[in-house]
CSV table of C-alpha atoms in Angstrom, one decimal:
chain,number,residue,atom,x,y,z
A,310,MET,CA,61.0,-25.5,22.3
A,311,VAL,CA,60.3,-22.7,24.7
A,312,SER,CA,58.1,-19.1,24.8
A,313,GLY,CA,56.8,-16.2,26.6
A,314,LEU,CA,60.7,-14.8,26.7
A,315,THR,CA,60.7,-10.9,26.3
A,316,ALA,CA,63.2,-9.5,23.3
A,317,PRO,CA,65.3,-12.5,23.3
A,318,VAL,CA,68.2,-10.7,22.1
A,319,ASP,CA,71.3,-13.8,23.0
A,320,LEU,CA,71.0,-16.9,23.9
A,321,GLN,CA,74.5,-18.6,25.4
A,322,VAL,CA,74.8,-22.2,26.9
A,323,PRO,CA,77.5,-22.4,30.4
A,324,PRO,CA,80.1,-25.2,30.1
A,325,ASP,CA,78.8,-26.7,33.7
A,326,SER,CA,77.7,-30.0,32.0
A,327,THR,CA,74.5,-28.5,32.7
A,328,ASP,CA,72.7,-28.5,29.7
A,329,ARG,CA,71.4,-25.7,30.2
A,330,LEU,CA,69.8,-22.6,27.5
A,331,PHE,CA,71.1,-18.8,29.5
A,332,VAL,CA,68.8,-16.2,27.1
A,333,VAL,CA,69.6,-13.2,27.2
A,334,GLU,CA,66.4,-10.2,27.3
A,335,GLN,CA,67.5,-6.4,26.0
A,336,GLU,CA,65.6,-4.8,28.5
A,337,GLY,CA,67.9,-5.7,30.9
A,338,MET,CA,66.9,-10.1,32.2
A,339,VAL,CA,68.6,-13.5,31.7
A,340,ARG,CA,66.6,-16.1,31.6
A,341,VAL,CA,66.8,-20.2,32.2
A,342,VAL,CA,65.6,-22.4,30.2
A,343,GLN,CA,66.5,-26.1,31.6
A,344,SER,CA,65.7,-29.9,30.7
A,345,GLY,CA,63.1,-27.2,28.2
A,346,THR,CA,60.4,-25.7,30.4
A,347,LEU,CA,61.6,-22.2,31.3
A,348,VAL,CA,62.9,-20.9,35.0
A,349,ALA,CA,60.2,-18.3,36.7
A,350,THR,CA,62.9,-16.1,38.4
A,351,PRO,CA,65.1,-14.5,36.3
A,352,PHE,CA,68.7,-15.7,36.5
A,353,ILE,CA,70.0,-12.0,36.6
A,354,ASP,CA,68.5,-8.5,37.2
A,355,ILE,CA,70.0,-5.3,35.7
A,356,ARG,CA,67.2,-3.7,34.1
A,357,SER,CA,67.3,-0.8,36.0
A,358,ARG,CA,71.0,-0.5,35.2
A,359,VAL,CA,70.2,-0.8,31.5
A,360,THR,CA,68.9,1.9,29.0
A,361,SER,CA,66.9,0.0,26.8
A,362,GLY,CA,65.3,0.5,23.4
A,363,GLY,CA,65.8,0.3,19.1
A,364,GLU,CA,69.4,-1.4,19.0
A,365,ARG,CA,70.1,-0.2,23.0
A,366,GLY,CA,69.9,-2.5,25.6
A,367,LEU,CA,71.1,-5.8,27.5
A,368,LEU,CA,72.6,-7.6,24.1
A,369,GLY,CA,75.4,-10.4,24.8
A,370,LEU,CA,76.5,-12.8,27.4
A,371,ALA,CA,80.1,-14.9,27.9
A,372,PHE,CA,80.5,-17.5,30.2
A,373,HIS,CA,84.1,-17.5,31.8
A,374,PRO,CA,86.2,-20.9,30.7
A,375,ASN,CA,86.6,-22.0,33.2
A,376,TYR,CA,82.3,-21.3,35.1
A,377,ALA,CA,82.1,-24.4,35.9
A,378,SER,CA,85.2,-24.0,39.0
A,379,ASN,CA,84.9,-19.6,39.1
A,380,ARG,CA,81.3,-19.1,38.9
A,381,ARG,CA,82.5,-16.0,36.6
A,382,PHE,CA,80.2,-14.3,33.5
A,383,PHE,CA,80.1,-11.5,31.5
A,384,LEU,CA,77.2,-8.7,29.7
A,385,SER,CA,77.3,-7.2,27.8
A,386,TYR,CA,74.6,-3.5,27.8
A,387,THR,CA,74.1,-0.1,27.3
A,388,ARG,CA,74.0,2.4,29.8
A,389,THR,CA,73.0,6.7,30.5
A,390,SER,CA,75.8,7.2,32.6
A,391,GLY,CA,76.2,11.6,32.8
A,392,GLY,CA,74.1,11.9,30.4
A,393,GLN,CA,76.5,9.6,27.4
A,394,LEU,CA,75.4,6.5,26.4
A,395,GLN,CA,78.6,3.9,27.0
A,396,SER,CA,78.4,0.2,25.6
A,397,VAL,CA,79.4,-1.9,29.1
A,398,ILE,CA,81.5,-5.0,29.2
A,399,ALA,CA,80.9,-5.3,33.1
A,400,GLU,CA,81.5,-9.8,34.9
A,401,TYR,CA,79.8,-10.7,38.1
A,402,GLN,CA,79.1,-14.3,39.7
A,403,THR,CA,76.8,-16.8,40.3
A,404,SER,CA,75.7,-17.6,43.6
A,405,PRO,CA,76.9,-20.2,45.2
A,406,GLY,CA,74.1,-21.3,46.7
A,407,ASP,CA,72.3,-21.6,43.7
A,408,PRO,CA,73.7,-22.1,39.6
A,409,ASN,CA,70.2,-20.6,37.8
A,410,THR,CA,70.9,-17.2,40.4
A,411,ALA,CA,73.1,-14.9,39.8
A,412,ASP,CA,74.4,-11.8,41.7
A,413,THR,CA,73.7,-8.8,40.8
A,414,THR,CA,77.0,-7.2,42.4
A,415,GLU,CA,79.5,-5.9,38.8
A,416,ARG,CA,82.5,-5.5,37.9
A,417,ILE,CA,83.1,-3.4,35.2
A,418,VAL,CA,85.9,-4.1,32.8
A,419,LEU,CA,84.8,-1.7,30.1
A,420,THR,CA,83.3,0.7,28.6
A,421,VAL,CA,82.4,3.5,25.3
A,422,ASP,CA,81.5,5.6,24.8
A,423,GLN,CA,78.5,6.1,21.6
A,424,PRO,CA,77.9,8.9,19.6
A,425,PHE,CA,74.1,7.8,18.3
A,426,GLU,CA,71.7,4.9,19.5
A,427,ASN,CA,72.4,2.7,16.9
A,428,HIS,CA,75.5,0.6,16.0
A,429,ASN,CA,75.8,-0.3,19.9
A,430,GLY,CA,77.5,-4.4,18.4
A,431,GLY,CA,76.9,-6.4,22.0
A,432,GLN,CA,78.5,-9.3,21.2
A,433,ILE,CA,81.2,-10.9,23.8
A,434,GLN,CA,82.9,-14.4,23.0
A,435,PHE,CA,85.0,-16.4,24.5
A,436,GLY,CA,88.0,-17.3,22.8
A,437,PRO,CA,90.0,-20.6,21.4
A,438,ASP,CA,93.0,-18.8,23.3
A,439,GLY,CA,90.7,-17.6,26.5
A,440,PHE,CA,90.3,-14.2,26.0
A,441,LEU,CA,87.0,-12.8,25.3
A,442,TYR,CA,86.5,-11.2,21.5
A,443,ILE,CA,83.9,-8.0,22.6
A,444,GLY,CA,82.1,-6.9,18.4
A,445,SER,CA,81.9,-3.1,18.7
A,446,GLY,CA,79.7,-1.5,16.2
A,447,ASP,CA,81.2,1.5,14.3
A,448,GLY,CA,79.4,4.7,16.9
A,449,GLY,CA,75.5,5.0,14.5
A,450,TRP,CA,73.6,6.9,12.0
A,451,GLY,CA,74.2,6.1,8.6
A,452,GLY,CA,77.7,5.9,6.9
A,453,ASP,CA,79.8,5.9,9.2
A,454,PRO,CA,80.0,9.9,9.1
A,455,ARG,CA,82.7,10.2,12.2
A,456,GLY,CA,84.9,7.9,9.8
A,457,ASN,CA,85.1,4.9,13.1
A,458,GLY,CA,85.3,2.3,11.3
A,459,GLN,CA,88.5,2.3,9.5
A,460,ASN,CA,89.7,5.2,12.3
A,461,MET,CA,92.2,3.1,14.6
A,462,ASP,CA,92.7,4.7,17.7
A,463,THR,CA,88.5,4.6,18.4
A,464,LEU,CA,87.6,0.9,20.1
A,465,LEU,CA,84.1,1.2,17.8
A,466,GLY,CA,84.8,-0.6,14.8
A,467,LYS,CA,86.5,-3.1,15.8
A,468,ILE,CA,86.2,-6.5,16.8
A,469,LEU,CA,87.4,-7.0,20.3
A,470,ARG,CA,90.4,-8.8,22.5
A,471,ILE,CA,91.1,-8.0,26.1
A,472,ASP,CA,92.6,-11.0,28.9
A,473,VAL,CA,89.8,-10.4,31.8
A,474,GLY,CA,92.0,-12.3,34.1
A,475,PRO,CA,94.2,-10.1,35.9
A,476,ALA,CA,93.6,-8.2,38.8
A,477,GLN,CA,93.4,-5.2,37.1
A,478,LEU,CA,89.9,-5.1,34.7
A,479,TYR,CA,91.4,-6.4,32.8
A,480,ALA,CA,95.3,-6.4,30.2
A,481,VAL,CA,95.2,-6.6,26.4
A,482,PRO,CA,97.1,-9.9,25.2
A,483,PRO,CA,101.2,-9.0,24.1
A,484,ASP,CA,100.4,-10.4,21.1
A,485,ASN,CA,97.9,-8.6,20.3
A,486,PRO,CA,98.4,-7.5,16.6
A,487,PHE,CA,99.0,-3.1,17.3
A,488,VAL,CA,100.1,-3.2,20.6
A,489,GLY,CA,102.9,-0.9,20.3
A,490,HIS,CA,101.8,0.9,17.1
A,491,ALA,CA,100.7,4.8,18.1
A,492,GLY,CA,98.0,6.9,17.4
A,493,ILE,CA,96.1,3.1,17.4
A,494,GLN,CA,94.3,2.1,20.7
A,495,PRO,CA,95.8,-1.4,22.2
A,496,GLU,CA,92.5,-3.6,22.3
A,497,ILE,CA,92.1,-3.9,18.7
A,498,TRP,CA,92.0,-7.0,16.8
A,499,ALA,CA,90.4,-6.5,14.4
A,500,SER,CA,88.3,-3.3,12.4
A,501,GLY,CA,86.6,-1.8,9.5
A,502,VAL,CA,83.4,-3.4,11.1
A,503,ARG,CA,80.2,-1.7,10.3
A,504,ASN,CA,77.9,-3.6,13.2
A,505,PRO,CA,79.0,-6.9,13.8
A,506,TRP,CA,76.4,-8.5,14.8
A,507,ARG,CA,76.8,-12.0,16.7
A,508,PHE,CA,80.0,-13.5,15.6
A,509,SER,CA,81.5,-16.9,17.3
A,510,PHE,CA,84.1,-19.4,16.7
A,511,ASP,CA,84.0,-22.9,14.9
A,512,ARG,CA,84.0,-25.4,18.3
A,513,THR,CA,86.4,-27.8,15.8
A,514,THR,CA,89.2,-25.3,14.0
A,515,GLY,CA,88.4,-22.1,15.5
A,516,ARG,CA,87.8,-20.1,13.0
A,517,LEU,CA,86.2,-17.0,13.5
A,518,PHE,CA,82.7,-16.3,12.1
A,519,VAL,CA,81.6,-12.6,11.7
A,520,GLY,CA,78.0,-11.3,10.5
A,521,ASP,CA,78.2,-8.1,9.8
A,522,VAL,CA,74.9,-5.6,8.7
A,523,GLY,CA,74.7,-3.5,6.3
A,524,GLN,CA,73.9,-0.1,5.4
A,525,ASP,CA,71.7,0.3,2.3
A,526,SER,CA,71.9,-2.9,-0.2
A,527,PHE,CA,74.2,-5.8,1.4
A,528,GLU,CA,74.9,-7.5,4.1
A,529,GLU,CA,78.2,-9.8,4.8
A,530,VAL,CA,79.7,-12.0,6.3
A,531,ASP,CA,83.8,-11.7,7.4
A,532,LEU,CA,85.8,-14.5,8.2
A,533,ALA,CA,88.0,-12.6,10.3
A,534,THR,CA,91.2,-12.7,11.3
A,535,LYS,CA,94.4,-11.4,13.0
A,536,GLY,CA,94.8,-7.5,11.9
A,537,GLY,CA,92.6,-7.7,9.0
A,538,ASN,CA,90.7,-4.9,8.1
A,539,TYR,CA,86.4,-5.8,6.9
A,540,GLY,CA,86.8,-2.2,5.2
A,541,TRP,CA,83.4,-0.9,6.4
A,542,ASN,CA,83.2,2.7,5.0
A,543,ILE,CA,85.2,2.2,2.2
A,544,MET,CA,82.9,-0.8,1.0
A,545,GLU,CA,79.5,-2.4,2.1
A,546,GLY,CA,80.1,-6.2,1.1
A,547,LEU,CA,82.1,-6.8,-2.2
A,548,HIS,CA,81.0,-3.1,-3.2
A,549,CYS,CA,82.1,0.7,-2.6
A,550,TYR,CA,80.7,3.0,-0.4
A,551,PRO,CA,78.8,4.9,-1.5
A,552,PRO,CA,78.8,3.8,-5.3
A,553,PRO,CA,81.7,5.9,-7.5
A,554,ALA,CA,81.6,5.8,-11.1
A,555,THR,CA,84.9,5.5,-10.7
A,556,GLY,CA,85.3,3.1,-8.2
A,557,CYS,CA,87.9,3.3,-4.2
A,558,ASN,CA,90.4,1.7,-3.2
A,559,THR,CA,90.4,-1.4,-1.6
A,560,SER,CA,94.0,-2.1,-1.0
A,561,GLY,CA,94.4,-3.8,1.6
A,562,LEU,CA,91.2,-4.8,2.8
A,563,GLU,CA,89.1,-8.7,3.9
A,564,LEU,CA,86.9,-8.9,1.5
A,565,PRO,CA,83.6,-11.0,2.7
A,566,ILE,CA,83.3,-14.2,2.3
A,567,ALA,CA,79.8,-14.2,1.2
A,568,GLU,CA,77.2,-11.7,1.0
A,569,TYR,CA,73.3,-10.8,0.1
A,570,SER,CA,71.3,-7.7,-1.4
A,571,HIS,CA,68.6,-6.3,0.4
A,572,SER,CA,65.9,-7.7,-1.7
A,573,GLU,CA,67.1,-11.1,0.4
A,574,GLY,CA,66.9,-9.8,4.5
A,575,ASN,CA,68.0,-6.9,5.3
A,576,SER,CA,69.2,-7.4,9.2
A,577,ILE,CA,72.5,-9.9,9.0
A,578,THR,CA,72.9,-12.4,12.2
A,579,GLY,CA,75.5,-13.7,12.3
A,580,GLY,CA,75.2,-17.4,13.6
A,581,TYR,CA,76.9,-20.7,14.4
A,582,VAL,CA,79.6,-23.3,12.0
A,583,TYR,CA,76.5,-26.6,12.6
A,584,ARG,CA,78.4,-29.1,14.8
A,585,GLY,CA,76.0,-31.1,15.9
A,586,ALA,CA,74.3,-34.6,15.3
A,587,LEU,CA,70.8,-34.6,13.8
A,588,ARG,CA,71.4,-33.0,10.8
A,589,PRO,CA,74.7,-34.8,9.4
A,590,GLU,CA,74.9,-33.7,5.8
A,591,LEU,CA,75.0,-29.7,7.2
A,592,ARG,CA,77.6,-30.6,9.5
A,593,GLY,CA,80.4,-28.3,9.0
A,594,THR,CA,78.9,-25.7,7.1
A,595,TYR,CA,78.1,-21.8,8.5
A,596,MET,CA,73.9,-21.1,8.7
A,597,PHE,CA,72.7,-17.5,9.8
A,598,GLY,CA,70.0,-16.2,10.0
A,599,ASP,CA,68.5,-12.2,8.7
A,600,PHE,CA,66.5,-11.1,11.1
A,601,GLY,CA,64.3,-9.2,8.7
A,602,SER,CA,63.5,-12.2,6.5
A,603,GLY,CA,63.4,-15.0,8.6
A,604,ARG,CA,65.6,-16.8,6.5
A,605,ILE,CA,68.5,-19.5,7.2
A,606,TRP,CA,70.7,-19.5,4.7
A,607,ARG,CA,74.4,-22.0,5.6
A,608,LEU,CA,77.8,-21.2,3.7
A,609,THR,CA,79.1,-24.5,2.1
A,610,GLU,CA,83.6,-23.8,1.4
A,611,SER,CA,85.2,-25.6,-1.1
A,612,THR,CA,88.3,-27.6,-1.1
A,613,SER,CA,90.2,-24.1,-2.8
A,614,GLY,CA,88.7,-21.6,-0.1
A,615,THR,CA,85.6,-20.4,-1.9
A,616,TRP,CA,82.1,-20.2,-0.2
A,617,THR,CA,79.0,-21.2,-1.5
A,618,ARG,CA,75.7,-19.5,-0.2
A,619,SER,CA,71.9,-22.2,-0.8
A,620,LEU,CA,68.9,-21.4,1.6
A,621,LEU,CA,68.1,-23.7,4.1
A,622,LEU,CA,64.9,-22.7,5.8
A,623,ASP,CA,62.6,-18.9,5.2
A,624,THR,CA,60.8,-18.7,8.0
A,625,GLN,CA,58.3,-16.6,9.2
A,626,LEU,CA,60.2,-15.2,12.5
A,627,ASN,CA,62.2,-12.4,12.7
A,628,ILE,CA,65.4,-14.2,14.0
A,629,SER,CA,67.0,-11.6,16.4
A,630,SER,CA,70.3,-14.1,16.9
A,631,LEU,CA,71.5,-18.1,16.9
A,632,GLY,CA,73.0,-20.2,19.8
A,633,GLN,CA,74.2,-23.5,19.7
A,634,ASP,CA,74.1,-26.2,22.1
A,635,ALA,CA,76.7,-28.8,24.6
A,636,ALA,CA,76.4,-30.6,21.3
A,637,GLY,CA,76.7,-28.4,18.5
A,638,GLU,CA,72.7,-28.5,17.5
A,639,ILE,CA,71.5,-24.9,16.5
A,640,LEU,CA,68.8,-23.0,18.1
A,641,VAL,CA,67.0,-19.8,16.3
A,642,VAL,CA,65.9,-17.1,19.1
A,643,ASP,CA,63.0,-15.1,17.5
A,644,TYR,CA,63.2,-11.9,19.4
A,645,GLY,CA,59.6,-12.6,20.0
A,646,GLY,CA,59.8,-14.4,22.6
A,647,GLY,CA,60.5,-17.9,20.7
A,648,VAL,CA,63.2,-20.3,20.9
A,649,SER,CA,63.8,-23.3,18.4
A,650,ARG,CA,65.9,-27.0,17.9
A,651,LEU,CA,66.6,-27.3,14.4
A,652,ARG,CA,66.0,-30.0,13.4
A,653,LYS,CA,64.6,-31.2,10.3
A,654,ALA,CA,62.9,-28.3,9.3
A,655,LEU,CA,61.8,-25.7,12.1
């Protein structure tokens, strides 16, 4: 569909009926694809602010639900400030006279110190409720050495939910599950994730699907709900971590709806519930991929609520993200520099 991108890691479509695609490049630019053509001038370039490389960089983009009228959008990136690596959520506005360029003036909404260079999460998405959801990794390196996934006094290893509507930097929605609980950060909406690399809301049901990257053996898909604990680092997928002979205490933990082992892939890329028209046989199924193997699977839900995973495509792509256009069709982002539309085949 389009090529010539540099290390693309996210793709979003603005809610403005223009049918444009906005592709996030890891080094710090957002590019516009209009009528199937890559626009030469970047939408925004913040490379001077971004610390990039490995799992760091410009990692996420979210358009405000009222973007068509207020021109507000948000970026998620990593920076180094005073020698400290940080994850940053910042607000920007599209230029009033040109919908394909943005003002680089930023309003920093939230910063989170990162203890290591990996597991920065980076996904941001507005939910059906109008609040901004943020995927935060556990802070990095093997096995969550600081126990951040289960530590409710840190924003690391969590799905966060904030209100970016007020004049102040942000507000905590009063119905967040842990508001008023001593020793728990009120921004937390769900916990126990390792490195949520792409999550999305089903545009029909509003349910939240999270692809969480595993450690040594298993990748998982979680159907995340308010206040849920998805197990890391007590569990990796459906299995105790590290695997002890006597098992582990799983009380209070939500199990994934699907997992796969590292014999099939080694780094999940979360996707979308398909709501398009080109592939009617896939409608209502959750489609996701794997960065390492290039495989794309679908999950099909039974009437009893169980999920069955089946292979859809076996590609040679490094699938860094999936996207969904205004019509509900699935787009596949290749870290090597291209974007493809899922039709009968890639």
